[in-house]
Coordinates of C-alpha atoms and ligand atoms in Angstrom, one line a residue:
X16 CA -11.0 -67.7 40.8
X17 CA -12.6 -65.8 43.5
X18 CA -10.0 -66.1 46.3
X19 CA -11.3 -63.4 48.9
X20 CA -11.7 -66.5 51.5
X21 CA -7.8 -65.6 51.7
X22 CA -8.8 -61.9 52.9
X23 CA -11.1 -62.7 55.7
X24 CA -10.0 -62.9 59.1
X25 CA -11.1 -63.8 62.4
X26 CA -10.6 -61.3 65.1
X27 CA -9.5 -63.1 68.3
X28 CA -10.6 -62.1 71.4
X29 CA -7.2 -59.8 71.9
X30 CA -8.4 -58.2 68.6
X31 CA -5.6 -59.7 66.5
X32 CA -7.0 -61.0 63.6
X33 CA -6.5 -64.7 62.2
X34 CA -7.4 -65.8 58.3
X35 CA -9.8 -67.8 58.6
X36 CA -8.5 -70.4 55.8
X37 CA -4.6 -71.4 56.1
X38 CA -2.4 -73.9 55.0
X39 CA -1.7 -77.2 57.5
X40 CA 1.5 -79.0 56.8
X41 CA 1.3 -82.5 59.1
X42 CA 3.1 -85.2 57.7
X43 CA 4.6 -83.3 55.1
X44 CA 8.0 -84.5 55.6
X45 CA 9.9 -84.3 52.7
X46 CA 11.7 -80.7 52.8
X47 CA 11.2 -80.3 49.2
X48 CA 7.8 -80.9 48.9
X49 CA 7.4 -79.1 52.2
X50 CA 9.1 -75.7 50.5
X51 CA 7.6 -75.9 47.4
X52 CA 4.1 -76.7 48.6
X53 CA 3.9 -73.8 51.4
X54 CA 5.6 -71.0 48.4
X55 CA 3.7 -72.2 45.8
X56 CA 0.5 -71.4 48.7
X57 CA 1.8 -68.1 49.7
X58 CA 2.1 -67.3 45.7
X59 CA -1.6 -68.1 45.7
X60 CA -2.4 -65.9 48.6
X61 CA -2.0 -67.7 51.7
X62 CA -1.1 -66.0 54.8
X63 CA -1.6 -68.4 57.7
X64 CA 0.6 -71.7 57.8
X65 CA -0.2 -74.2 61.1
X66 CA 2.6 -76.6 62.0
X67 CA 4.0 -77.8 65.3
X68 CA 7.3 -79.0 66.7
X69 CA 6.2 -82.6 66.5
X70 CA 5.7 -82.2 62.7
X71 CA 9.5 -82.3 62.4
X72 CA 9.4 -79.6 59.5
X73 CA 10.1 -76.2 61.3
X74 CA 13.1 -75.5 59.6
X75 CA 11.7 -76.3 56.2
X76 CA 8.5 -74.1 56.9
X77 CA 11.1 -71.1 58.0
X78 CA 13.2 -71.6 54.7
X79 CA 9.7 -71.4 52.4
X80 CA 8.5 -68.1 54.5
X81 CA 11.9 -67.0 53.9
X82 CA 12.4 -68.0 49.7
X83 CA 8.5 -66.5 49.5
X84 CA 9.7 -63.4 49.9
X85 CA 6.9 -62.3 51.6
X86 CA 7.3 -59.4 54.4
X87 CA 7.3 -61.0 58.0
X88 CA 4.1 -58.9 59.1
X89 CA 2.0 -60.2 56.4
X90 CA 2.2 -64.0 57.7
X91 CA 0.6 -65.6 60.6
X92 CA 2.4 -68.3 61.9
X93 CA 1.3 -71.0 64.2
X94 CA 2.8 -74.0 66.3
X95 CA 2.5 -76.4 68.9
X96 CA 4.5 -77.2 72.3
X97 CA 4.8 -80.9 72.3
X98 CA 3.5 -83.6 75.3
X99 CA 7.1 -84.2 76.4
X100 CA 8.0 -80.4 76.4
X101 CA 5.2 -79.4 78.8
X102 CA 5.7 -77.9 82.3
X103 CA 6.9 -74.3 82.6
X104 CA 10.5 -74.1 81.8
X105 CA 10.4 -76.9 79.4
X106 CA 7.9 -74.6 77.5
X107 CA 10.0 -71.6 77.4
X108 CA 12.6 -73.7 76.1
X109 CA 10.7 -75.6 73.5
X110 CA 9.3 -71.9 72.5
X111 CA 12.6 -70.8 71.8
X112 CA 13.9 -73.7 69.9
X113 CA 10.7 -73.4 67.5
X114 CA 11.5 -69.8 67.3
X115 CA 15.0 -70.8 66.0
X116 CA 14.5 -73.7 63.7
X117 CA 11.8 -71.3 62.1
X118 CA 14.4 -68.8 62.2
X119 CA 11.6 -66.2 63.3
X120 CA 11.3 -63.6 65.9
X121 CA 8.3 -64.3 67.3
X122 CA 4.8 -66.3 66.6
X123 CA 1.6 -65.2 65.6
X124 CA -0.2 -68.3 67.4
X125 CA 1.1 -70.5 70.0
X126 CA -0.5 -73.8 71.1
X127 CA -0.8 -76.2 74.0
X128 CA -0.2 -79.5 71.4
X129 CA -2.3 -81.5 73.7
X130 CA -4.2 -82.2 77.3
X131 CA -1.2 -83.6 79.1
X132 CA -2.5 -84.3 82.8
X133 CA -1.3 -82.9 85.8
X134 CA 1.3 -80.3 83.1
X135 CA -1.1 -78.4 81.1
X136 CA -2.0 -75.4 84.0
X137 CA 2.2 -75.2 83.8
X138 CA 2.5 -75.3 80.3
X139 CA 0.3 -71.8 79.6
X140 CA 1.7 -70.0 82.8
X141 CA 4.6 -70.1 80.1
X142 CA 2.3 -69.0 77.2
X143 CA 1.0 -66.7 79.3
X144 CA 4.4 -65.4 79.5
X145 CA 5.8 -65.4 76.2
X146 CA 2.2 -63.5 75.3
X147 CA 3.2 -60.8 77.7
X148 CA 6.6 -60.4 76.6
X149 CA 5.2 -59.8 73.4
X150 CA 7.2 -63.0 72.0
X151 CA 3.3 -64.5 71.0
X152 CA 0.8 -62.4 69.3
X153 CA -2.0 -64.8 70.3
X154 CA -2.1 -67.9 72.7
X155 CA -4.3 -70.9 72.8
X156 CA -4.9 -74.8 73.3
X157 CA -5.5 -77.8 71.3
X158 CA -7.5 -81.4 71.7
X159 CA -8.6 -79.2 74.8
X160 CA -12.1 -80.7 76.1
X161 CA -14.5 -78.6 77.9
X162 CA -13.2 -80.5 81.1
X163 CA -9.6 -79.5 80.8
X164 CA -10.9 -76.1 79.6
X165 CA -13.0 -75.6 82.7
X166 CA -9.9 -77.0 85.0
X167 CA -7.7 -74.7 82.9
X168 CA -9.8 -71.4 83.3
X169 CA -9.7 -71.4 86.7
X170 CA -5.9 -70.9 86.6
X171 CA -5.6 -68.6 83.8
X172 CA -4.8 -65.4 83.9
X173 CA -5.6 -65.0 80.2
X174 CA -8.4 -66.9 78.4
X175 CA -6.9 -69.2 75.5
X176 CA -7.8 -67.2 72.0
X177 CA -8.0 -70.5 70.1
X178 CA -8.8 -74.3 70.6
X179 CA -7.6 -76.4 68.2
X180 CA -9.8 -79.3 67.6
X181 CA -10.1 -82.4 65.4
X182 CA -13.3 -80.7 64.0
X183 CA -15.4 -82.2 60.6
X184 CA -19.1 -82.7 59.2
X185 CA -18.7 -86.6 61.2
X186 CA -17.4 -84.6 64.1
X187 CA -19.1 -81.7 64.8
X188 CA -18.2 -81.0 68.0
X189 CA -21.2 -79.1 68.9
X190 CA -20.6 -78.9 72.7
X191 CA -17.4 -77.5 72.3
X192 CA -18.3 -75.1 69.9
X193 CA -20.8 -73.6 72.3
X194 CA -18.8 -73.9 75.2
X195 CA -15.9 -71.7 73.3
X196 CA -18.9 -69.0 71.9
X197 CA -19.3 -68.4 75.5
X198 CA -15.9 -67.6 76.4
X199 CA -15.1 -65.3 73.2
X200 CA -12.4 -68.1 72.2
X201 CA -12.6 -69.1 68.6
X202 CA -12.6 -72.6 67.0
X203 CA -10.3 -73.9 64.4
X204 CA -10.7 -77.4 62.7
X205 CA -8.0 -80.0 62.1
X206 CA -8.7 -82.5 59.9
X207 CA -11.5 -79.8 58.5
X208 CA -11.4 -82.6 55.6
X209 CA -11.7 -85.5 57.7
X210 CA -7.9 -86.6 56.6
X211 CA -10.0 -87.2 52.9
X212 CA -12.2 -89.4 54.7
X213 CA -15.4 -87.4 53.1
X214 CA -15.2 -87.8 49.4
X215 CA -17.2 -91.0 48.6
X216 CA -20.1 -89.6 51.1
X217 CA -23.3 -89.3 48.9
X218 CA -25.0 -86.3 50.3
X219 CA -21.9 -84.6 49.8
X220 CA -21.4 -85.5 46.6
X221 CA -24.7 -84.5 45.3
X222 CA -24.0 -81.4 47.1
X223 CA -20.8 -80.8 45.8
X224 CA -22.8 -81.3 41.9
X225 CA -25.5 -79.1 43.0
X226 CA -23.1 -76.2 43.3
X227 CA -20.7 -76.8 40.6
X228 CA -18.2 -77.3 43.3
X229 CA -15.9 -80.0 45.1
X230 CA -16.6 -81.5 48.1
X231 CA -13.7 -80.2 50.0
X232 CA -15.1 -76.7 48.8
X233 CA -18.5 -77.9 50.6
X234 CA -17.3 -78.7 53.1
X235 CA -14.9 -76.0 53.8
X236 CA -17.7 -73.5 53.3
X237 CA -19.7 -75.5 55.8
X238 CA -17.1 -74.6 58.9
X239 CA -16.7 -71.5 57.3
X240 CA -20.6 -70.6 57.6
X241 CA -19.8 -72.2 61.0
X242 CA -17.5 -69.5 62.4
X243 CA -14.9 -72.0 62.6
X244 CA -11.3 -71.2 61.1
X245 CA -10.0 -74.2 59.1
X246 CA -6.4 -75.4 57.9
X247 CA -6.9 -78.2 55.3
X248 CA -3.8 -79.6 54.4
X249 CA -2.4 -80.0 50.5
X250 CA 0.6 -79.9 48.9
X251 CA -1.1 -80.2 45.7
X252 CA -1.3 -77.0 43.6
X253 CA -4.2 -77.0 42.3
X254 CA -5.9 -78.6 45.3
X255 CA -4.5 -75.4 47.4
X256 CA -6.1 -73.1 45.0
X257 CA -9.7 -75.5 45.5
X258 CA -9.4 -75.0 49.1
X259 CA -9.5 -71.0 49.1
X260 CA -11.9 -70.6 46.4
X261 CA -14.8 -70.7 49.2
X262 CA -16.6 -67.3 48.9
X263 CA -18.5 -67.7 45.2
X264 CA -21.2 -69.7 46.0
X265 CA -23.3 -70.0 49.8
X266 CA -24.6 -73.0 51.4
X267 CA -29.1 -72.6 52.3
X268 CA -29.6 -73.2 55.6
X269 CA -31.0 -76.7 54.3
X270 CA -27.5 -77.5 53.2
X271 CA -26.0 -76.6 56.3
X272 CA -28.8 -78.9 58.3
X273 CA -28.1 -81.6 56.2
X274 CA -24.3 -81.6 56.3
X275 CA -25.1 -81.6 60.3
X276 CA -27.2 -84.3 59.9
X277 CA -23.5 -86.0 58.8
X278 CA -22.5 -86.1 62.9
X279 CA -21.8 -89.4 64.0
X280 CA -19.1 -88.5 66.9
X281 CA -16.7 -89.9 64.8
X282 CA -12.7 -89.3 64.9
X283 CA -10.3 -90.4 62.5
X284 CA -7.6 -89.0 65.3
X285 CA -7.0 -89.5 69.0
X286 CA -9.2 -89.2 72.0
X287 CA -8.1 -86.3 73.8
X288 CA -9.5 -88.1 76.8
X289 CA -7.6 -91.2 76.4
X290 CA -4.1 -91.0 74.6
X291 CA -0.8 -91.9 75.9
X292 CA 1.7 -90.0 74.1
Ligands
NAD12 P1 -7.2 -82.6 56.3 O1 -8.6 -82.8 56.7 O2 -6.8 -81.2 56.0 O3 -7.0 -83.6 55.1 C1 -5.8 -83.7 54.4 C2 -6.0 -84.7 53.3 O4 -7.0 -84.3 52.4 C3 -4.7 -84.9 52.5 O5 -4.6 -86.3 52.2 C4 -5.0 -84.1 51.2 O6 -4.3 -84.6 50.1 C5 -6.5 -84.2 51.0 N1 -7.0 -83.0 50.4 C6 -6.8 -81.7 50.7 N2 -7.5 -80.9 49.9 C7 -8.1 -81.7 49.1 C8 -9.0 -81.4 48.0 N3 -9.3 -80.1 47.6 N4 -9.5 -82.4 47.3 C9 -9.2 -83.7 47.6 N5 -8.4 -84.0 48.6 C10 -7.9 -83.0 49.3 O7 -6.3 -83.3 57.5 P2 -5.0 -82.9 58.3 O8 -3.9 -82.6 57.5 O9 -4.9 -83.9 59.4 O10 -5.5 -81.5 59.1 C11 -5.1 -80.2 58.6 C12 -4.1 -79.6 59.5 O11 -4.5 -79.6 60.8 C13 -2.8 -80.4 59.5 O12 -2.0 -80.4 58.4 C14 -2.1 -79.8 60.7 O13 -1.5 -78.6 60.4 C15 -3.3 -79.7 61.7 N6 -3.5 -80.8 62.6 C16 -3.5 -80.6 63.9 C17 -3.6 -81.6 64.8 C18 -3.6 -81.3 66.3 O14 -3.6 -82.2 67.1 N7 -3.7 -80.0 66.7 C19 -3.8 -82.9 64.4 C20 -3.8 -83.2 63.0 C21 -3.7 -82.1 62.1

């Protein structure tokens, strides 16, 4: 199996570079399953692993880095600061207790979880930071519209390097794709598979027979020919070894028009414009 989509990076706007295909582990929470799925990923080649204090499975994802084996500098490790920890000391705190359930010395990728109103400008003074300190190779946002990105620009001293966004052929998020192209900040889908929501779709699945290939492999390779970094989510092995063999085959530009054609402004996840939590 041709696994090179493993080997390509993104290089953020800092010049650290990002694999463009990791591992997501939401709602994994059973700590076996957790362990086994994210070693049996970095056995595969996996480098980049996305979770987030919310996710409750910190701990386990540290233990798995730690069992793998594999050397510290190799990985790139993402998470989240949650709604309720936002505001600048809360941050720093909820930084450093990520840090420790991971048992890690620092993060490859910190996030803003969500838009919380009237605390987000607060919340990345803290990345900021953290960045500076050298405790965070790379900071960004998630579920960040172009409104709170505007508001938030204006405050920053550093541009976010990433927005991660719920991000999927019925979701294509044009606007903020080409709002983020303009600012050199790169785009990573969540729910790149739609949560599984994609695999009765009939263009898709003609697609997917037309290549020889599964649908979450079209579909991956359609963000990928996107620019857009993605993170499906599996604990399945061979599913994790589907979802990196993306660099044997190409989508036509036809392809790619009609998997656009597939936008229908639809989330299967909340409106970052309207959540209470
Ligand atoms: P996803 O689109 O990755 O879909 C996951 C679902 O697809 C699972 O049910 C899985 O079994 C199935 N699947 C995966 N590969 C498959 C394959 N090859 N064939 C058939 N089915 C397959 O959805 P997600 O988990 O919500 O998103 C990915 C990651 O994004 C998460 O794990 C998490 O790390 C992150 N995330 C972030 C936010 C945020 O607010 N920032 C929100 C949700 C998820």
């Amino acid at each position: 199996m041709n696994k090179l989509s493993l080997s390509t990076t993104a290089a953020l706007a800092n010049g650290v570079n990002m694999p463009r295909v990791g591992l997501g582990v939401f709602k994994v929470e059973n700590e076996e399953e957790l362990i086994t799925a994210v070693k049996a990923a970095i056995e595969i080649g996996y480098r980049s692993i996305d979770t987030a204090a919310i996710y409750g499975n910190e701990e386990w994802v540290g233990e798995a880095i730690r069992q793998s084996g594999c050397n510290r500098e190799e990985l790139f490790i993402t998470s989240k600061v949650w709604n309720s920890d936002q505001g600048y000391e809360a941050t720093l705190k909820a930084f450093n207790t990520s840090l420790e359930k991971m048992g890690l010395e620092y993060l490859d990728l910190y996030l803003i979880h969500w838009p919380v109103e009237g605390k987000y400008t607060e919340t990345w003074r803290a990345l900021e930071d953290l960045y500076k300190e050298g405790q965070i190779k790379a900071i960004g946002v998630s579920n960040f519209q172009v409104s709170h990105l505007e508001n938030l620009l204006k405050a920053a001293e550093i541009k976010p390097m990433i927005n991660q966004i719920e991000l999927h052929p019925k979701l294509a998020q044009t606007e903020l794709r080409a709002f983020a192209a303009k600012h050199n900040m790169h785009i990573e889908a969540w729910a790149p598979l739609m949560q599984g929501g994609l695999f009765e779709n009939e263009i898709l699945t003609e697609m997917a027979d037309k290549h020889g290939k599964a649908i979450a492999q079209i579909v991956l390779r359609w963000h990928l020919q996107n620019g857009i970094i993605v993170i499906p989510k599996s604990t399945k092995p061979h599913r994790l070894e589907e979802n990196v063999c993306l660099f044997d085959f190409e989508l036509s530009q036809q392809d790619m028009e009609l998997i656009n054609s597939l936008d229908e402004h639809l989330r299967v996840g909340p409106d970052p414009d309207n959540f209470d939590f």
